[in-house]
């Protein structure tokens, strides 16, 4: 394992080096040593993450300027946590200008957004401009189980949680409609990202129904819409 490190340089606001306890900016106190170290650490971490994913793109022979289309990618990890690949593909395709439907069954939106910001991407901004369609599995399950009402004309994609657990049609319809191109869209190929499929098994969905869901998504997304589907099962 290669250890990544970065020299931490103090942050100055211009002029001479401020002394301890000096007053800056019309009487306001300068940044504390702890604040300076925290900022420097955050910048070093962001550079390390960016450098790692640049190297990963080189290994995969991939570039945001030429994203692959019509391809199904399954990520599987066993002894080593491969969740960093989810964050890589999410930021990669948003930077590539693709329309992304992210079915996040494992973590909350804030979790993915914090890591995406380290990679130079704001999921909040992507949602606001219509590039990212985010389905939060944790919130959707809560809404189903505790009776939170949906907007008129909308069906909770995870409605199967309160039913027999075998009908994933509503989630498939959510994916299909989210990635359908409209006349005003200027995005590149749509992308489906699921994190992770094994959560469906934990919710009581039968393995054969999970396979059917993958099959229908592959047919609708990869074949008809000519886009890439990235689905993420995790094996313990």
mmCIF file of C-alpha atoms in Angstrom:
data_model
loop_
_atom_site.group_PDB
_atom_site.id
_atom_site.type_symbol
_atom_site.label_atom_id
_atom_site.label_comp_id
_atom_site.label_asym_id
_atom_site.label_seq_id
_atom_site.Cartn_x
_atom_site.Cartn_y
_atom_site.Cartn_z
ATOM 1 C CA UNK A 1 0.000 0.000 0.000
ATOM 2 C CA UNK A 2 1.350 3.392 -0.968
ATOM 3 C CA UNK A 3 0.978 6.080 1.645
ATOM 4 C CA UNK A 4 -0.074 9.447 0.291
ATOM 5 C CA UNK A 5 1.112 12.480 2.137
ATOM 6 C CA UNK A 6 1.212 16.190 1.505
ATOM 7 C CA UNK A 7 3.245 19.035 3.007
ATOM 8 C CA UNK A 8 1.036 21.269 5.074
ATOM 9 C CA UNK A 9 1.676 24.947 4.449
ATOM 10 C CA UNK A 10 0.231 27.714 6.637
ATOM 11 C CA UNK A 11 -2.414 29.945 5.083
ATOM 12 C CA UNK A 12 -1.684 33.678 5.036
ATOM 13 C CA UNK A 13 -3.974 36.536 4.078
ATOM 14 C CA UNK A 14 -1.238 38.566 2.409
ATOM 15 C CA UNK A 15 1.497 40.803 3.728
ATOM 16 C CA UNK A 16 3.937 39.706 6.386
ATOM 17 C CA UNK A 17 3.595 36.498 8.316
ATOM 18 C CA UNK A 18 1.073 37.124 11.143
ATOM 19 C CA UNK A 19 2.315 36.666 14.681
ATOM 20 C CA UNK A 20 0.506 34.636 17.287
ATOM 21 C CA UNK A 21 -2.451 36.576 18.634
ATOM 22 C CA UNK A 22 -2.300 39.202 15.883
ATOM 23 C CA UNK A 23 -5.562 40.883 14.866
ATOM 24 C CA UNK A 24 -6.424 40.767 11.152
ATOM 25 C CA UNK A 25 -9.147 42.143 8.906
ATOM 26 C CA UNK A 26 -10.241 45.160 10.931
ATOM 27 C CA UNK A 27 -9.916 43.573 14.330
ATOM 28 C CA UNK A 28 -11.087 40.055 13.474
ATOM 29 C CA UNK A 29 -8.921 37.263 14.805
ATOM 30 C CA UNK A 30 -6.907 35.261 12.286
ATOM 31 C CA UNK A 31 -7.537 31.566 11.746
ATOM 32 C CA UNK A 32 -6.489 29.352 14.613
ATOM 33 C CA UNK A 33 -3.760 26.776 14.213
ATOM 34 C CA UNK A 34 -6.398 24.039 14.385
ATOM 35 C CA UNK A 35 -8.414 25.637 11.589
ATOM 36 C CA UNK A 36 -5.318 25.984 9.393
ATOM 37 C CA UNK A 37 -4.405 22.340 9.962
ATOM 38 C CA UNK A 38 -7.975 21.197 9.196
ATOM 39 C CA UNK A 39 -8.057 23.164 5.919
ATOM 40 C CA UNK A 40 -4.642 21.856 4.914
ATOM 41 C CA UNK A 41 -5.683 18.291 5.738
ATOM 42 C CA UNK A 42 -8.865 18.638 3.679
ATOM 43 C CA UNK A 43 -6.940 19.989 0.692
ATOM 44 C CA UNK A 44 -4.394 17.159 0.962
ATOM 45 C CA UNK A 45 -7.162 14.542 1.104
ATOM 46 C CA UNK A 46 -8.917 16.032 -1.929
ATOM 47 C CA UNK A 47 -5.681 16.000 -3.937
ATOM 48 C CA UNK A 48 -4.977 12.412 -2.899
ATOM 49 C CA UNK A 49 -8.486 11.266 -3.922
ATOM 50 C CA UNK A 50 -8.274 13.070 -7.262
ATOM 51 C CA UNK A 51 -4.836 11.614 -7.984
ATOM 52 C CA UNK A 52 -6.033 8.090 -7.159
ATOM 53 C CA UNK A 53 -9.005 8.288 -9.527
ATOM 54 C CA UNK A 54 -6.911 9.744 -12.333
ATOM 55 C CA UNK A 55 -4.707 6.665 -12.048
ATOM 56 C CA UNK A 56 -7.812 4.444 -11.971
ATOM 57 C CA UNK A 57 -9.086 6.014 -15.205
ATOM 58 C CA UNK A 58 -5.749 5.275 -16.820
ATOM 59 C CA UNK A 59 -5.987 1.623 -15.754
ATOM 60 C CA UNK A 60 -9.542 1.384 -17.122
ATOM 61 C CA UNK A 61 -8.591 3.304 -20.275
ATOM 62 C CA UNK A 62 -11.516 5.628 -19.542
ATOM 63 C CA UNK A 63 -11.983 9.360 -19.874
ATOM 64 C CA UNK A 64 -14.907 11.727 -19.158
ATOM 65 C CA UNK A 65 -14.483 12.993 -22.722
ATOM 66 C CA UNK A 66 -15.351 9.556 -24.146
ATOM 67 C CA UNK A 67 -17.622 7.616 -21.754
ATOM 68 C CA UNK A 68 -18.518 4.091 -22.846
ATOM 69 C CA UNK A 69 -22.115 3.379 -23.865
ATOM 70 C CA UNK A 70 -24.340 0.315 -24.046
ATOM 71 C CA UNK A 71 -22.390 -1.541 -21.367
ATOM 72 C CA UNK A 72 -23.429 -3.376 -18.192
ATOM 73 C CA UNK A 73 -20.865 -3.204 -15.402
ATOM 74 C CA UNK A 74 -21.202 -5.260 -12.221
ATOM 75 C CA UNK A 75 -18.938 -4.407 -9.314
ATOM 76 C CA UNK A 76 -18.304 -7.108 -6.763
ATOM 77 C CA UNK A 77 -16.148 -7.015 -3.659
ATOM 78 C CA UNK A 78 -15.371 -9.799 -1.206
ATOM 79 C CA UNK A 79 -12.659 -9.219 1.396
ATOM 80 C CA UNK A 80 -11.840 -5.633 0.405
ATOM 81 C CA UNK A 81 -14.395 -2.833 0.466
ATOM 82 C CA UNK A 82 -14.946 -1.646 -3.089
ATOM 83 C CA UNK A 83 -17.349 1.195 -2.303
ATOM 84 C CA UNK A 84 -14.796 3.744 -3.551
ATOM 85 C CA UNK A 85 -15.613 2.528 -7.071
ATOM 86 C CA UNK A 86 -19.219 3.649 -6.608
ATOM 87 C CA UNK A 87 -18.047 7.170 -5.818
ATOM 88 C CA UNK A 88 -15.627 7.042 -8.726
ATOM 89 C CA UNK A 89 -18.263 6.093 -11.301
ATOM 90 C CA UNK A 90 -20.768 8.582 -9.882
ATOM 91 C CA UNK A 91 -18.372 11.535 -10.115
ATOM 92 C CA UNK A 92 -16.918 10.271 -13.409
ATOM 93 C CA UNK A 93 -20.222 10.259 -15.301
ATOM 94 C CA UNK A 94 -21.414 13.530 -13.805
ATOM 95 C CA UNK A 95 -18.176 15.169 -14.941
ATOM 96 C CA UNK A 96 -18.690 13.539 -18.349
ATOM 97 C CA UNK A 97 -22.015 15.381 -18.727
ATOM 98 C CA UNK A 98 -24.172 12.242 -18.570
ATOM 99 C CA UNK A 99 -27.689 12.008 -17.181
ATOM 100 C CA UNK A 100 -27.398 9.822 -14.061
ATOM 101 C CA UNK A 101 -30.107 7.894 -12.229
ATOM 102 C CA UNK A 102 -28.652 6.843 -8.882
ATOM 103 C CA UNK A 103 -30.600 4.229 -6.902
ATOM 104 C CA UNK A 104 -28.868 4.530 -3.531
ATOM 105 C CA UNK A 105 -30.074 1.706 -1.309
ATOM 106 C CA UNK A 106 -27.137 1.667 1.084
ATOM 107 C CA UNK A 107 -26.335 5.213 2.233
ATOM 108 C CA UNK A 108 -27.968 8.621 2.521
ATOM 109 C CA UNK A 109 -27.680 11.484 0.046
ATOM 110 C CA UNK A 110 -25.466 13.491 2.404
ATOM 111 C CA UNK A 111 -22.979 10.598 2.622
ATOM 112 C CA UNK A 112 -22.532 10.430 -1.151
ATOM 113 C CA UNK A 113 -22.500 14.216 -1.459
ATOM 114 C CA UNK A 114 -19.700 14.699 1.077
ATOM 115 C CA UNK A 115 -17.439 12.257 -0.752
ATOM 116 C CA UNK A 116 -18.411 13.649 -4.165
ATOM 117 C CA UNK A 117 -17.333 17.123 -3.037
ATOM 118 C CA UNK A 118 -13.875 15.735 -2.312
ATOM 119 C CA UNK A 119 -13.818 14.658 -5.957
ATOM 120 C CA UNK A 120 -14.883 18.082 -7.189
ATOM 121 C CA UNK A 121 -18.579 17.309 -7.800
ATOM 122 C CA UNK A 122 -21.663 18.703 -6.058
ATOM 123 C CA UNK A 123 -24.577 16.266 -6.090
ATOM 124 C CA UNK A 124 -26.885 19.019 -4.857
ATOM 125 C CA UNK A 125 -26.043 21.191 -7.857
ATOM 126 C CA UNK A 126 -26.384 18.187 -10.201
ATOM 127 C CA UNK A 127 -29.887 17.530 -8.856
ATOM 128 C CA UNK A 128 -30.897 21.169 -9.221
ATOM 129 C CA UNK A 129 -29.860 21.322 -12.877
ATOM 130 C CA UNK A 130 -31.648 18.047 -13.640
ATOM 131 C CA UNK A 131 -28.532 15.991 -14.361
ATOM 132 C CA UNK A 132 -28.895 13.684 -11.352
ATOM 133 C CA UNK A 133 -32.021 11.740 -10.377
ATOM 134 C CA UNK A 134 -31.473 10.404 -6.866
ATOM 135 C CA UNK A 135 -33.562 7.671 -5.241
ATOM 136 C CA UNK A 136 -32.746 7.403 -1.547
ATOM 137 C CA UNK A 137 -33.560 3.886 -0.423
ATOM 138 C CA UNK A 138 -33.394 4.688 3.299
ATOM 139 C CA UNK A 139 -35.905 7.529 3.050
ATOM 140 C CA UNK A 140 -38.164 5.638 0.641
ATOM 141 C CA UNK A 141 -38.319 2.634 2.992
ATOM 142 C CA UNK A 142 -39.163 4.945 5.887
ATOM 143 C CA UNK A 143 -41.951 6.568 3.873
ATOM 144 C CA UNK A 144 -43.425 3.169 2.972
ATOM 145 C CA UNK A 145 -43.235 1.680 6.456
ATOM 146 C CA UNK A 146 -44.461 4.750 8.352
ATOM 147 C CA UNK A 147 -47.082 5.944 5.887
ATOM 148 C CA UNK A 148 -45.530 9.143 4.548
ATOM 149 C CA UNK A 149 -47.693 10.338 1.665
ATOM 150 C CA UNK A 150 -46.352 10.659 -1.869
ATOM 151 C CA UNK A 151 -47.163 13.566 -4.154
ATOM 152 C CA UNK A 152 -50.276 13.196 -6.256
ATOM 153 C CA UNK A 153 -49.667 10.892 -9.207
ATOM 154 C CA UNK A 154 -46.457 9.455 -7.745
ATOM 155 C CA UNK A 155 -45.799 5.918 -6.506
ATOM 156 C CA UNK A 156 -43.021 5.051 -4.098
ATOM 157 C CA UNK A 157 -40.454 2.995 -6.066
ATOM 158 C CA UNK A 158 -39.852 0.838 -2.983
ATOM 159 C CA UNK A 159 -43.512 0.014 -2.470
ATOM 160 C CA UNK A 160 -42.625 -3.691 -2.589
ATOM 161 C CA UNK A 161 -41.275 -3.398 0.978
ATOM 162 C CA UNK A 162 -44.832 -3.331 2.344
ATOM 163 C CA UNK A 163 -46.067 -6.001 -0.054
ATOM 164 C CA UNK A 164 -44.843 -9.525 -0.795
ATOM 165 C CA UNK A 165 -41.364 -8.248 -1.646
ATOM 166 C CA UNK A 166 -41.221 -9.818 -5.085
ATOM 167 C CA UNK A 167 -42.585 -7.114 -7.403
ATOM 168 C CA UNK A 168 -39.865 -4.666 -8.428
ATOM 169 C CA UNK A 169 -41.946 -3.218 -11.263
ATOM 170 C CA UNK A 170 -42.377 0.177 -9.561
ATOM 171 C CA UNK A 171 -38.627 0.561 -9.107
ATOM 172 C CA UNK A 172 -38.009 -0.473 -12.708
ATOM 173 C CA UNK A 173 -40.592 2.067 -13.935
ATOM 174 C CA UNK A 174 -38.876 4.751 -11.857
ATOM 175 C CA UNK A 175 -35.554 3.950 -13.542
ATOM 176 C CA UNK A 176 -37.056 3.816 -17.018
ATOM 177 C CA UNK A 177 -38.926 7.113 -16.764
ATOM 178 C CA UNK A 178 -35.985 8.858 -15.067
ATOM 179 C CA UNK A 179 -33.670 8.061 -17.961
ATOM 180 C CA UNK A 180 -36.098 8.736 -20.802
ATOM 181 C CA UNK A 181 -34.752 11.570 -22.921
ATOM 182 C CA UNK A 182 -36.827 14.717 -23.289
ATOM 183 C CA UNK A 183 -36.604 17.367 -25.942
ATOM 184 C CA UNK A 184 -34.908 19.846 -23.588
ATOM 185 C CA UNK A 185 -32.175 17.451 -22.406
ATOM 186 C CA UNK A 186 -28.649 18.310 -23.476
ATOM 187 C CA UNK A 187 -26.913 15.545 -21.518
ATOM 188 C CA UNK A 188 -24.852 12.746 -22.980
ATOM 189 C CA UNK A 189 -25.789 9.075 -22.590
ATOM 190 C CA UNK A 190 -27.906 8.235 -19.512
ATOM 191 C CA UNK A 191 -26.353 6.113 -16.770
ATOM 192 C CA UNK A 192 -27.950 3.901 -14.135
ATOM 193 C CA UNK A 193 -26.018 3.321 -10.916
ATOM 194 C CA UNK A 194 -27.321 1.024 -8.158
ATOM 195 C CA UNK A 195 -25.657 0.757 -4.744
ATOM 196 C CA UNK A 196 -26.112 -1.975 -3.861
ATOM 197 C CA UNK A 197 -28.234 -4.872 -5.111
ATOM 198 C CA UNK A 198 -27.573 -7.071 -2.089
ATOM 199 C CA UNK A 199 -29.730 -4.684 -0.018
ATOM 200 C CA UNK A 200 -32.735 -5.910 -2.001
ATOM 201 C CA UNK A 201 -32.043 -9.433 -0.748
ATOM 202 C CA UNK A 202 -31.927 -8.100 2.816
ATOM 203 C CA UNK A 203 -35.344 -6.535 2.238
ATOM 204 C CA UNK A 204 -36.783 -9.934 1.354
ATOM 205 C CA UNK A 205 -36.624 -9.791 -2.420
ATOM 206 C CA UNK A 206 -36.024 -13.193 -3.991
ATOM 207 C CA UNK A 207 -32.765 -13.636 -5.949
ATOM 208 C CA UNK A 208 -34.704 -14.511 -9.106
ATOM 209 C CA UNK A 209 -36.574 -11.199 -8.881
ATOM 210 C CA UNK A 210 -33.304 -9.295 -8.491
ATOM 211 C CA UNK A 211 -31.997 -11.024 -11.605
ATOM 212 C CA UNK A 212 -35.201 -10.125 -13.468
ATOM 213 C CA UNK A 213 -34.771 -6.503 -12.401
ATOM 214 C CA UNK A 214 -31.211 -6.467 -13.759
ATOM 215 C CA UNK A 215 -32.362 -8.082 -16.988
ATOM 216 C CA UNK A 216 -35.169 -5.590 -17.617
ATOM 217 C CA UNK A 217 -32.917 -2.648 -16.784
ATOM 218 C CA UNK A 218 -30.275 -3.986 -19.128
ATOM 219 C CA UNK A 219 -32.767 -4.380 -21.965
ATOM 220 C CA UNK A 220 -34.387 -0.986 -21.421
ATOM 221 C CA UNK A 221 -31.285 0.978 -20.567
ATOM 222 C CA UNK A 222 -28.436 -0.641 -22.490
ATOM 223 C CA UNK A 223 -30.233 -1.864 -25.594
ATOM 224 C CA UNK A 224 -32.986 0.678 -26.208
ATOM 225 C CA UNK A 225 -31.431 3.848 -24.809
ATOM 226 C CA UNK A 226 -27.831 2.969 -25.712
ATOM 227 C CA UNK A 227 -26.434 3.849 -22.293
ATOM 228 C CA UNK A 228 -24.331 2.270 -19.606
ATOM 229 C CA UNK A 229 -25.766 0.491 -16.592
ATOM 230 C CA UNK A 230 -23.550 0.259 -13.544
ATOM 231 C CA UNK A 231 -24.978 -1.983 -10.859
ATOM 232 C CA UNK A 232 -23.233 -2.711 -7.594
ATOM 233 C CA UNK A 233 -23.806 -5.963 -5.672
ATOM 234 C CA UNK A 234 -21.704 -6.436 -2.555
ATOM 235 C CA UNK A 235 -20.736 -9.907 -1.336
ATOM 236 C CA UNK A 236 -19.711 -10.384 2.290
#
